[in-house]
Amino acid sequence: MKSNKFIKLLSAPYIVWAVGFIIIPLIMVFYYGLSNRDKQFTFEYVLSIAKPEHFKSLYLALLLALVSTIVCILLAYPLALILSGLKSKNEHLVVFIFILPMWMNFLLRTYAWMTLLENNGVINSILNFLHLPNIQIINTPAAIVFGMVYNFLPFMILPLYNSINKIDKNVLNAARDLGANYFQTLFRVIIPLSVPGIISGITMVFVPSLTTFVVSEMLGGGKILLIGNVIEQEFTQNSNWYQGSGLSIVLMLFIIISMVITNIYDKDGEGNTL
Amino acid sequence: MIKFLKRFYAVLILLFLYLPMITLVVLSFNSSKSRAKWGGFSFIWYRNLFHDSEIMKVLLTTLLVAFVSAVVACFIGTIAAIGMNKMKPFTRSALMGVTNIPMLNADIVTGISLMLLFLILKDKFGFRFGIVSILLSHITFNIPYVILSVMPRIKKMNPSNYEAALDLGATPVYAFFKVILPDIWPGVLSGFLMAFTMSLDDFIITYFTKGSGVDTLSTKIYAMVKKGVNPEMYALSTLIFVSVLILLILINTLPSGGKSKKAEK
């Protein structure tokens, strides 16, 4: 049993690290979020979410994150179905192709979308050339949703693909044998069995969409403030750590809520590891 | 017909995902600095890139941070995972819960929490923001990826091998290097590659913890966005994209690689 003691000691550096760089920093967010400049305990900054300008940014962030999550599901589900129908030989390669974009700097990719979507950008030039009406999407909430869908779509594709692929083919054959048509099989068998994938896809798209400040800054033209932008500005421009931390606590509440929902549906945590 | 529709849909999504990449590659060969005009084909940005000491310095910082943070995270994460395997279930799941925090929490919250820590260290102990604070942050968010990719390997390992080595007179350290490490090596390697890419791609956490004067590629690009990005960046990103492609082919050909890939946020 002496050997076990030695082995357990191997975790010690990480435990020290986790306390120092994960737990203490989080405690500090709570400390600053729940106190004011005079070091008094207060809920003032957390409750300041009710102020119209903060509430509006939270509401908009929730709304845009919700819309982009729904769009992601609608786009990714048919694709995951198509991918899972492929012969197993190419399957690695195909999934690989859909993950690959995630490895190019996402700021540059979003910047490329700015170039493409601008009012006199590439897409509008092509539309002009074809004598079609122009799109004016840049600097609107729609452009932000577009950017979110673009950036986070792979996070939806992968868990969906994994969970659909895991479904026993015999179950599908049984459904067919028992007389279900394609859509009945889809809605009664495939979709219910892929719920863990849907749920983990939702958290993986919803949380980063809800908390981003980069996409909204770049495609929203800096005029549309989401809760992430407000927090970022409190820290970098106003240097008001108390206000920024207070709003971060609110943000974490929403993340915890979405994690709780994930855990209810995804008990074995399969969907989380891609 | 249905097969055609399926193909068409997949290609459409693919086009959506790759359009910005194509744009960047095309712009990297554009001799005009403007994003809207095509000035003719040229390698000028590639040539300028290698003479641009500023961008080269940023690239070096980025690669250095990614490499060092991945190595340190691999070391701490691997030995941690080995130790955690022998813990009581309660302690282990508590530690796993903590490990999940940086992966599930929003990057912006992780970033500001570390920034607050460094600000206090600066006030109390004269800690300086810079490459060290970036490294500490990157190691912090990299360790969980290493643990998650090494853990399945350790669970599959036969514990009797290690005990047999001890019974045969090996010291624990010797047995670790000769018995445990070779068994879990593929997991360590894919953890390393994942940590490296996570670090390379991170913007938000670096943004909050870098302080002034030091930049990684991401923060540099972000700073450029308002004034217009230097086309040398397109050239650089095209080169990086090609390298990452090669890197990914390597991961995918390694046994067990790519299994434990949790996508970055």
Coordinates of C-alpha atoms in Angstrom, one line a residue:
Chain A
M1 CA 0.0 0.0 0.0
K2 CA 3.0 2.2 0.3
S3 CA 3.0 2.4 -3.5
N4 CA -0.5 3.9 -3.5
K5 CA 0.7 6.7 -1.2
F6 CA 3.4 7.6 -3.6
I7 CA 1.0 7.6 -6.5
K8 CA -1.6 9.7 -4.7
L9 CA 1.1 12.3 -4.1
L10 CA 1.5 12.8 -7.8
S11 CA -1.8 14.8 -7.8
A12 CA -0.4 17.2 -5.2
P13 CA 1.1 19.7 -7.7
Y14 CA -2.2 19.9 -9.6
I15 CA -4.2 20.3 -6.4
V16 CA -2.0 23.2 -5.4
W17 CA -2.4 24.7 -8.9
A18 CA -6.1 24.2 -9.0
V19 CA -6.6 26.0 -5.7
G20 CA -4.3 28.8 -6.7
F21 CA -5.4 29.4 -10.2
I22 CA -9.0 28.1 -10.4
I23 CA -10.6 28.3 -7.0
I24 CA -8.9 31.4 -5.5
P25 CA -9.5 33.5 -8.6
L26 CA -13.2 32.5 -8.6
I27 CA -13.5 33.4 -5.0
M28 CA -12.0 36.8 -5.8
V29 CA -14.7 37.3 -8.5
F30 CA -17.3 36.7 -5.8
Y31 CA -15.4 38.8 -3.3
Y32 CA -15.3 41.8 -5.6
G33 CA -18.8 41.2 -7.0
L34 CA -20.3 41.2 -3.5
S35 CA -18.4 44.2 -2.0
N36 CA -17.9 47.9 -2.8
R37 CA -14.9 50.3 -2.7
D38 CA -15.2 50.6 1.0
K39 CA -14.8 46.9 1.4
Q40 CA -18.4 46.6 2.7
F41 CA -20.6 43.6 1.8
T42 CA -23.2 44.6 -0.7
F43 CA -25.5 43.1 -3.3
E44 CA -25.5 46.5 -5.1
Y45 CA -23.4 45.4 -8.1
V46 CA -25.1 42.0 -8.6
L47 CA -28.5 43.7 -8.4
S48 CA -27.3 46.4 -10.8
I49 CA -28.3 43.9 -13.5
A50 CA -31.7 45.4 -13.0
K51 CA -30.5 48.8 -14.3
P52 CA -32.1 49.4 -17.7
E53 CA -28.8 49.5 -19.6
H54 CA -27.5 46.3 -18.0
F55 CA -30.7 44.5 -18.2
K56 CA -31.1 45.4 -21.9
S57 CA -27.6 44.0 -22.7
L58 CA -28.4 40.8 -20.8
Y59 CA -31.7 40.4 -22.5
L60 CA -30.2 41.0 -25.9
A61 CA -27.4 38.5 -25.2
L62 CA -29.9 35.9 -24.0
L63 CA -32.1 36.5 -27.1
L64 CA -29.3 36.4 -29.6
A65 CA -27.7 33.3 -27.9
L66 CA -31.1 31.6 -28.0
V67 CA -31.7 32.4 -31.6
S68 CA -28.2 31.3 -32.7
T69 CA -28.6 28.1 -30.7
I70 CA -31.8 27.3 -32.5
V71 CA -30.4 28.1 -35.9
C72 CA -27.4 25.9 -35.1
I73 CA -29.6 23.0 -34.2
L74 CA -31.7 23.4 -37.4
L75 CA -28.6 23.6 -39.5
A76 CA -26.6 20.9 -37.8
Y77 CA -29.2 18.2 -37.3
P78 CA -29.7 17.4 -41.0
L79 CA -26.0 17.5 -41.5
A80 CA -25.4 15.1 -38.6
L81 CA -28.0 12.8 -40.0
I82 CA -26.3 12.9 -43.4
L83 CA -22.8 12.4 -41.9
S84 CA -23.9 9.4 -39.8
G85 CA -25.4 7.8 -42.9
L86 CA -21.9 7.6 -44.5
K87 CA -19.9 4.5 -44.7
S88 CA -17.6 4.1 -41.7
K89 CA -14.5 4.3 -43.9
N90 CA -14.7 8.0 -44.7
E91 CA -16.4 9.0 -41.4
H92 CA -13.2 10.2 -39.7
L93 CA -12.2 12.3 -42.6
V94 CA -15.6 13.9 -43.0
V95 CA -15.8 14.9 -39.4
F96 CA -12.3 16.1 -39.6
I97 CA -13.2 18.4 -42.5
F98 CA -16.0 19.9 -40.4
I99 CA -13.8 20.6 -37.4
L100 CA -10.8 22.0 -39.3
P101 CA -12.1 25.6 -39.5
M102 CA -12.0 25.8 -35.8
W103 CA -8.2 25.8 -35.9
M104 CA -7.8 29.0 -37.9
N105 CA -7.7 32.0 -35.6
F106 CA -11.3 32.9 -35.0
L107 CA -10.7 36.6 -34.9
L108 CA -9.4 36.5 -38.4
R109 CA -12.3 34.3 -39.6
T110 CA -14.8 36.8 -38.1
Y111 CA -12.8 39.6 -39.7
A112 CA -13.1 37.8 -43.0
W113 CA -16.9 37.8 -42.5
M114 CA -16.7 41.6 -42.0
T115 CA -15.0 41.8 -45.3
L116 CA -17.6 39.6 -47.0
L117 CA -20.7 41.2 -45.4
E118 CA -19.8 44.9 -45.5
N119 CA -22.2 47.2 -47.4
N120 CA -19.7 47.5 -50.2
G121 CA -18.1 44.1 -49.4
V122 CA -17.6 41.0 -51.5
I123 CA -21.0 39.6 -51.2
N124 CA -22.7 42.8 -52.2
S125 CA -20.4 43.3 -55.1
I126 CA -21.4 39.9 -56.4
L127 CA -25.1 40.7 -55.9
N128 CA -24.6 44.0 -57.7
F129 CA -22.9 42.3 -60.5
L130 CA -26.0 40.0 -60.8
H131 CA -28.3 43.0 -60.5
L132 CA -29.8 41.6 -57.3
P133 CA -30.8 43.7 -54.3
N134 CA -28.0 44.3 -51.7
I135 CA -28.0 43.0 -48.2
Q136 CA -27.4 45.4 -45.4
I137 CA -26.6 43.2 -42.5
I138 CA -23.4 44.4 -41.0
N139 CA -23.6 46.2 -37.7
T140 CA -27.1 44.7 -36.9
P141 CA -28.1 42.1 -34.4
A142 CA -28.6 39.8 -37.3
A143 CA -24.9 40.0 -38.2
I144 CA -24.0 39.1 -34.7
V145 CA -26.3 36.0 -34.8
F146 CA -24.7 35.2 -38.1
G147 CA -21.2 35.4 -36.6
M148 CA -22.3 33.3 -33.6
V149 CA -23.8 30.6 -35.8
Y150 CA -20.7 30.6 -37.9
N151 CA -18.2 30.4 -35.0
F152 CA -20.1 27.8 -32.9
L153 CA -21.8 25.6 -35.4
P154 CA -19.0 22.9 -35.2
F155 CA -19.7 22.6 -31.5
M156 CA -23.3 21.6 -32.4
I157 CA -22.4 19.3 -35.3
L158 CA -20.0 17.2 -33.3
P159 CA -22.1 16.1 -30.3
L160 CA -25.1 15.6 -32.6
Y161 CA -23.1 13.4 -34.9
N162 CA -21.7 11.4 -32.0
S163 CA -25.0 10.7 -30.4
I164 CA -26.7 9.8 -33.7
N165 CA -23.9 7.6 -34.7
K166 CA -24.1 5.7 -31.4
I167 CA -27.7 4.7 -32.0
D168 CA -27.9 0.9 -32.6
K169 CA -28.7 0.3 -36.3
N170 CA -30.9 -2.6 -35.2
V171 CA -33.2 -0.2 -33.4
L172 CA -33.7 1.7 -36.7
N173 CA -34.2 -1.5 -38.6
A174 CA -36.8 -2.6 -36.1
A175 CA -38.7 0.6 -36.4
R176 CA -38.8 0.2 -40.2
D177 CA -39.8 -3.5 -39.9
L178 CA -42.6 -2.5 -37.6
G179 CA -43.9 -0.2 -40.4
A180 CA -42.6 3.2 -39.4
N181 CA -41.9 5.5 -42.4
Y182 CA -38.7 7.7 -42.5
F183 CA -40.3 10.6 -40.7
Q184 CA -41.8 8.4 -38.0
T185 CA -38.5 6.8 -37.4
L186 CA -36.8 10.2 -37.3
F187 CA -39.3 11.8 -34.8
R188 CA -40.1 8.7 -32.7
V189 CA -36.7 7.0 -32.6
I190 CA -33.7 9.0 -33.8
I191 CA -34.5 12.3 -32.2
P192 CA -35.5 11.0 -28.8
L193 CA -32.3 8.8 -28.7
S194 CA -30.1 11.8 -29.6
V195 CA -31.3 14.0 -26.8
P196 CA -28.0 13.8 -24.9
G197 CA -26.2 15.1 -28.0
I198 CA -28.8 17.9 -28.5
I199 CA -28.5 19.0 -24.9
S200 CA -24.7 19.1 -24.9
G201 CA -24.7 20.8 -28.3
I202 CA -27.0 23.4 -26.8
T203 CA -24.7 24.2 -23.9
M204 CA -21.7 24.3 -26.1
V205 CA -23.3 26.8 -28.4
F206 CA -25.4 28.7 -25.8
V207 CA -22.7 29.5 -23.2
P208 CA -20.1 31.0 -25.6
S209 CA -22.8 32.9 -27.5
L210 CA -24.2 34.3 -24.3
T211 CA -20.8 35.4 -23.0
T212 CA -19.0 36.6 -26.2
F213 CA -17.9 40.1 -26.6
V214 CA -15.7 39.7 -29.6
V215 CA -18.4 38.7 -32.2
S216 CA -20.7 41.5 -31.1
E217 CA -17.8 44.0 -31.1
M218 CA -16.7 43.1 -34.6
L219 CA -19.9 42.3 -36.5
G220 CA -22.1 44.6 -34.4
G221 CA -19.9 47.6 -35.1
G222 CA -19.3 48.3 -31.4
K223 CA -22.7 49.9 -31.1
I224 CA -24.6 46.9 -29.9
L225 CA -23.7 45.9 -26.4
L226 CA -24.1 42.4 -25.1
I227 CA -23.6 41.5 -21.4
G228 CA -20.0 40.3 -22.4
N229 CA -19.2 43.7 -23.8
V230 CA -20.5 45.5 -20.7
I231 CA -18.3 43.3 -18.4
E232 CA -15.3 43.8 -20.7
Q233 CA -15.7 47.5 -20.7
E234 CA -16.1 47.7 -16.9
F235 CA -12.7 46.0 -16.6
T236 CA -10.7 47.5 -19.4
Q237 CA -12.2 51.0 -19.7
N238 CA -13.8 51.9 -16.4
S239 CA -11.5 49.8 -14.2
N240 CA -14.5 49.1 -12.0
W241 CA -13.7 45.6 -10.9
Y242 CA -16.6 45.6 -8.5
Q243 CA -19.2 46.3 -11.1
G244 CA -17.5 43.9 -13.6
S245 CA -17.4 41.1 -11.0
G246 CA -21.0 41.7 -9.9
L247 CA -22.2 41.2 -13.5
S248 CA -19.9 38.2 -13.9
I249 CA -21.6 36.6 -11.0
V250 CA -25.0 37.1 -12.8
L251 CA -23.5 35.6 -15.9
M252 CA -22.2 32.6 -14.0
L253 CA -25.7 32.0 -12.6
F254 CA -26.9 31.6 -16.2
I255 CA -24.0 29.2 -17.0
I256 CA -24.8 27.2 -13.9
I257 CA -28.4 27.0 -14.8
S258 CA -27.5 25.6 -18.3
M259 CA -25.0 23.2 -16.7
V260 CA -27.7 21.9 -14.4
I261 CA -30.0 21.3 -17.3
T262 CA -27.2 19.5 -19.1
N263 CA -26.6 17.2 -16.2
I264 CA -30.2 16.2 -15.9
Y265 CA -30.3 15.0 -19.5
D266 CA -26.8 13.9 -20.0
K267 CA -26.0 11.8 -16.9
D268 CA -23.2 9.8 -18.2
G269 CA -21.5 12.9 -19.7
E270 CA -21.0 11.2 -23.0
G271 CA -22.0 14.1 -25.1
N272 CA -19.4 16.4 -23.6
T273 CA -16.4 14.6 -24.8
L274 CA -16.2 14.9 -28.5
Chain B
M1 CA -32.3 12.6 -56.0
I2 CA -32.2 12.4 -52.2
K3 CA -28.6 11.5 -52.4
F4 CA -28.0 14.6 -54.5
L5 CA -29.9 16.8 -52.0
K6 CA -27.9 15.3 -49.1
R7 CA -24.6 16.1 -50.9
F8 CA -25.8 19.5 -51.8
Y9 CA -26.7 20.4 -48.2
A10 CA -23.4 19.1 -46.9
V11 CA -21.5 21.1 -49.5
L12 CA -23.5 24.2 -48.7
I13 CA -22.6 24.0 -44.9
L14 CA -19.0 23.3 -45.9
L15 CA -19.0 26.4 -48.1
F16 CA -20.4 28.4 -45.2
L17 CA -17.6 27.2 -42.9
Y18 CA -14.8 27.6 -45.4
L19 CA -15.8 30.8 -47.1
P20 CA -13.9 33.0 -44.6
M21 CA -10.8 30.8 -44.9
I22 CA -10.9 31.1 -48.7
T23 CA -11.3 34.8 -48.4
L24 CA -8.2 35.1 -46.2
V25 CA -6.1 32.9 -48.5
V26 CA -7.2 34.9 -51.5
L27 CA -6.5 38.2 -49.7
S28 CA -3.1 37.0 -48.7
F29 CA -2.2 37.0 -52.4
N30 CA -3.8 40.4 -53.1
S31 CA -1.2 43.0 -54.0
S32 CA -3.6 45.8 -52.9
K33 CA -3.9 46.6 -49.2
S34 CA -7.6 47.2 -49.5
R35 CA -9.9 44.4 -48.6
A36 CA -12.5 45.4 -51.2
K37 CA -10.3 45.7 -54.3
W38 CA -8.3 43.0 -56.1
G39 CA -4.9 44.5 -57.1
G40 CA -3.4 41.5 -58.8
F41 CA -1.6 38.4 -57.6
S42 CA 1.5 38.8 -55.6
F43 CA 3.6 37.3 -52.9
I44 CA 4.5 40.7 -51.4
W45 CA 2.8 40.0 -48.0
Y46 CA 4.6 36.8 -47.6
R47 CA 7.9 38.5 -48.4
N48 CA 7.1 41.4 -46.1
L49 CA 6.0 39.1 -43.4
F50 CA 9.4 37.6 -42.8
H51 CA 11.0 41.1 -42.6
D52 CA 8.4 42.3 -40.2
S53 CA 10.2 42.0 -36.8
E54 CA 7.1 43.1 -34.9
I55 CA 4.8 40.3 -36.3
M56 CA 7.7 37.8 -36.0
K57 CA 8.1 38.7 -32.4
V58 CA 4.4 38.2 -31.7
L59 CA 4.5 34.9 -33.5
L60 CA 7.4 33.8 -31.5
T61 CA 5.7 34.8 -28.2
T62 CA 2.6 32.9 -29.3
L63 CA 4.5 29.7 -30.2
L64 CA 6.6 30.0 -27.1
V65 CA 3.5 30.4 -24.8
A66 CA 1.7 27.5 -26.6
F67 CA 4.7 25.2 -26.4
V68 CA 5.8 25.9 -22.8
S69 CA 2.2 25.9 -21.5
A70 CA 1.4 22.6 -23.2
V71 CA 4.6 21.0 -21.8
V72 CA 4.0 22.1 -18.3
A73 CA 0.3 21.3 -18.5
C74 CA 1.2 17.8 -19.8
F75 CA 3.6 17.2 -16.9
I76 CA 1.2 18.4 -14.2
G77 CA -1.9 17.0 -15.8
T78 CA -0.4 13.5 -16.5
I79 CA 0.9 12.9 -13.0
A80 CA -2.3 14.4 -11.5
A81 CA -4.4 11.9 -13.5
I82 CA -2.3 9.0 -12.4
G83 CA -2.7 10.1 -8.8
M84 CA -6.5 10.8 -9.1
N85 CA -7.0 7.2 -10.4
K86 CA -6.0 5.9 -7.0
M87 CA -8.1 8.4 -5.0
K88 CA -11.3 7.6 -3.2
P89 CA -14.3 8.1 -5.5
F90 CA -15.5 11.1 -3.5
T91 CA -12.2 13.0 -3.6
R92 CA -11.7 12.1 -7.2
S93 CA -15.1 13.4 -8.4
A94 CA -14.6 16.6 -6.3
L95 CA -11.2 17.1 -8.1
M96 CA -12.8 16.3 -11.5
G97 CA -15.5 18.9 -10.7
V98 CA -12.8 21.5 -10.1
T99 CA -11.1 20.4 -13.3
N100 CA -14.3 21.0 -15.3
I101 CA -14.6 24.6 -14.1
P102 CA -12.3 26.1 -16.7
M103 CA -13.8 24.1 -19.5
L104 CA -17.4 24.8 -18.7
N105 CA -17.1 28.4 -17.4
A106 CA -17.2 31.3 -19.8
D107 CA -13.8 32.3 -21.0
I108 CA -14.5 35.9 -20.1
V109 CA -15.1 34.9 -16.4
T110 CA -12.0 32.7 -16.3
G111 CA -10.1 35.6 -17.9
I112 CA -11.2 38.2 -15.4
S113 CA -10.8 35.9 -12.4
L114 CA -7.2 35.3 -13.3
M115 CA -6.8 39.0 -14.0
L116 CA -8.1 39.9 -10.5
L117 CA -5.6 37.4 -9.0
F118 CA -2.7 38.9 -10.9
L119 CA -3.8 42.4 -10.0
I120 CA -3.7 41.5 -6.3
L121 CA -0.3 39.8 -6.7
K122 CA 0.9 43.0 -8.4
D123 CA -0.3 45.1 -5.5
K124 CA 1.0 42.9 -2.8
F125 CA 4.1 41.3 -4.2
G126 CA 5.1 43.5 -7.2
F127 CA 4.1 40.8 -9.7
R128 CA 4.4 42.0 -13.3
F129 CA 1.9 41.3 -16.1
G130 CA 3.5 39.9 -19.2
I131 CA 4.5 36.6 -20.6
V132 CA 4.5 34.9 -17.2
S133 CA 0.9 35.9 -16.5
I134 CA -0.1 34.6 -19.9
L135 CA 1.8 31.4 -19.3
L136 CA 0.2 30.8 -15.9
S137 CA -3.3 31.3 -17.4
H138 CA -2.7 29.1 -20.4
I139 CA -1.3 26.3 -18.2
T140 CA -4.5 26.6 -16.1
F141 CA -6.9 26.2 -18.9
N142 CA -4.7 23.5 -20.6
I143 CA -4.4 21.1 -17.7
P144 CA -8.0 19.9 -17.9
Y145 CA -7.6 19.0 -21.5
V146 CA -4.5 16.9 -20.7
I147 CA -6.3 15.2 -17.7
L148 CA -9.3 14.3 -19.8
S149 CA -7.2 12.8 -22.6
V150 CA -4.9 10.9 -20.3
M151 CA -7.6 9.6 -17.9
P152 CA -9.2 7.0 -20.3
R153 CA -5.7 5.5 -20.9
I154 CA -5.0 5.2 -17.2
K155 CA -8.3 3.5 -16.6
K156 CA -7.6 0.9 -19.2
M157 CA -4.2 0.2 -17.7
N158 CA -3.6 -3.0 -15.7
P159 CA -2.6 -1.9 -12.2
S160 CA -0.8 -5.2 -11.6
N161 CA 1.9 -4.3 -14.0
Y162 CA 3.1 -1.5 -11.8
E163 CA 2.8 -3.6 -8.6
A164 CA 4.7 -6.4 -10.3
A165 CA 7.5 -3.9 -11.2
L166 CA 7.7 -2.8 -7.5
D167 CA 7.7 -6.4 -6.3
L168 CA 10.6 -7.1 -8.7
G169 CA 12.6 -4.4 -7.0
A170 CA 11.9 -1.3 -9.1
T171 CA 11.7 2.0 -7.3
P172 CA 8.4 3.8 -7.8
V173 CA 10.0 6.4 -10.0
Y174 CA 11.7 3.8 -12.1
A175 CA 8.5 1.9 -12.4
F176 CA 6.7 5.1 -13.4
F177 CA 9.0 5.7 -16.3
K178 CA 9.3 2.1 -17.4
V179 CA 5.8 0.8 -16.9
I180 CA 3.2 3.5 -16.5
L181 CA 4.4 6.1 -18.9
P182 CA 4.8 3.9 -22.0
D183 CA 1.3 2.7 -21.5
I184 CA -0.3 6.1 -21.4
W185 CA 2.0 7.9 -23.8
P186 CA -0.5 8.2 -26.7
G187 CA -2.9 10.0 -24.3
V188 CA -0.2 12.3 -23.2
L189 CA 0.7 13.1 -26.7
S190 CA -2.8 13.9 -27.9
G191 CA -3.3 15.9 -24.7
F192 CA -0.2 17.9 -25.6
L193 CA -1.4 18.6 -29.2
M194 CA -4.8 19.6 -27.9
A195 CA -3.3 21.9 -25.2
F196 CA -1.0 23.4 -27.8
T197 CA -3.9 24.3 -30.2
M198 CA -6.1 25.6 -27.4
S199 CA -3.3 27.9 -26.4
L200 CA -2.6 29.0 -29.9
D201 CA -6.2 29.8 -30.5
D202 CA -7.0 31.5 -27.3
F203 CA -8.0 35.2 -27.3
I204 CA -10.3 36.1 -24.5
I205 CA -8.2 34.8 -21.5
T206 CA -5.0 36.2 -23.0
Y207 CA -6.6 39.5 -23.6
F208 CA -7.4 39.9 -19.9
T209 CA -4.2 38.5 -18.5
K210 CA -1.5 39.9 -20.8
G211 CA -1.0 43.4 -19.5
S212 CA 0.5 46.0 -21.9
G213 CA 3.5 45.5 -24.1
V214 CA 3.2 41.8 -24.7
D215 CA 0.9 40.4 -27.5
T216 CA 0.0 37.1 -28.9
L217 CA -1.3 36.7 -32.5
S218 CA -4.9 36.9 -31.3
T219 CA -4.6 40.0 -29.2
K220 CA -2.5 41.6 -32.0
I221 CA -5.1 40.9 -34.6
Y222 CA -7.8 42.2 -32.2
A223 CA -5.9 45.5 -31.8
M224 CA -5.6 45.8 -35.6
V225 CA -9.2 45.2 -36.3
K226 CA -10.3 48.8 -35.9
K227 CA -7.6 50.3 -38.2
G228 CA -7.7 47.5 -40.7
V229 CA -5.7 44.3 -40.4
N230 CA -2.2 44.2 -42.0
P231 CA -2.4 41.8 -44.9
E232 CA 0.8 40.2 -43.7
M233 CA -1.5 38.6 -41.1
Y234 CA -3.5 36.9 -43.9
A235 CA -0.3 35.5 -45.2
L236 CA 0.8 34.3 -41.8
S237 CA -2.6 32.8 -41.1
T238 CA -2.5 31.0 -44.4
L239 CA 0.8 29.5 -43.4
I240 CA -0.5 28.6 -39.9
F241 CA -3.5 27.0 -41.5
V242 CA -1.4 24.8 -43.6
S243 CA 0.8 23.8 -40.6
V244 CA -2.3 23.1 -38.5
L245 CA -3.6 20.9 -41.3
I246 CA -0.4 18.9 -41.2
L247 CA -0.5 18.8 -37.4
L248 CA -4.1 17.5 -37.4
I249 CA -3.3 14.8 -39.9
L250 CA -0.6 13.7 -37.5
I251 CA -3.1 13.6 -34.5
N252 CA -5.6 11.7 -36.5
T253 CA -3.1 9.1 -37.6
L254 CA -1.9 8.5 -34.0
P255 CA -3.7 5.7 -32.2
S256 CA -6.4 6.9 -29.9
G257 CA -5.8 10.4 -31.0
G258 CA -8.8 12.6 -31.6
K259 CA -10.9 10.4 -29.3
S260 CA -11.0 12.7 -26.4
K261 CA -11.3 15.9 -28.3
K262 CA -13.5 18.3 -26.5
A263 CA -14.0 21.3 -28.7
E264 CA -12.7 24.6 -27.4
K265 CA -15.1 27.3 -26.5

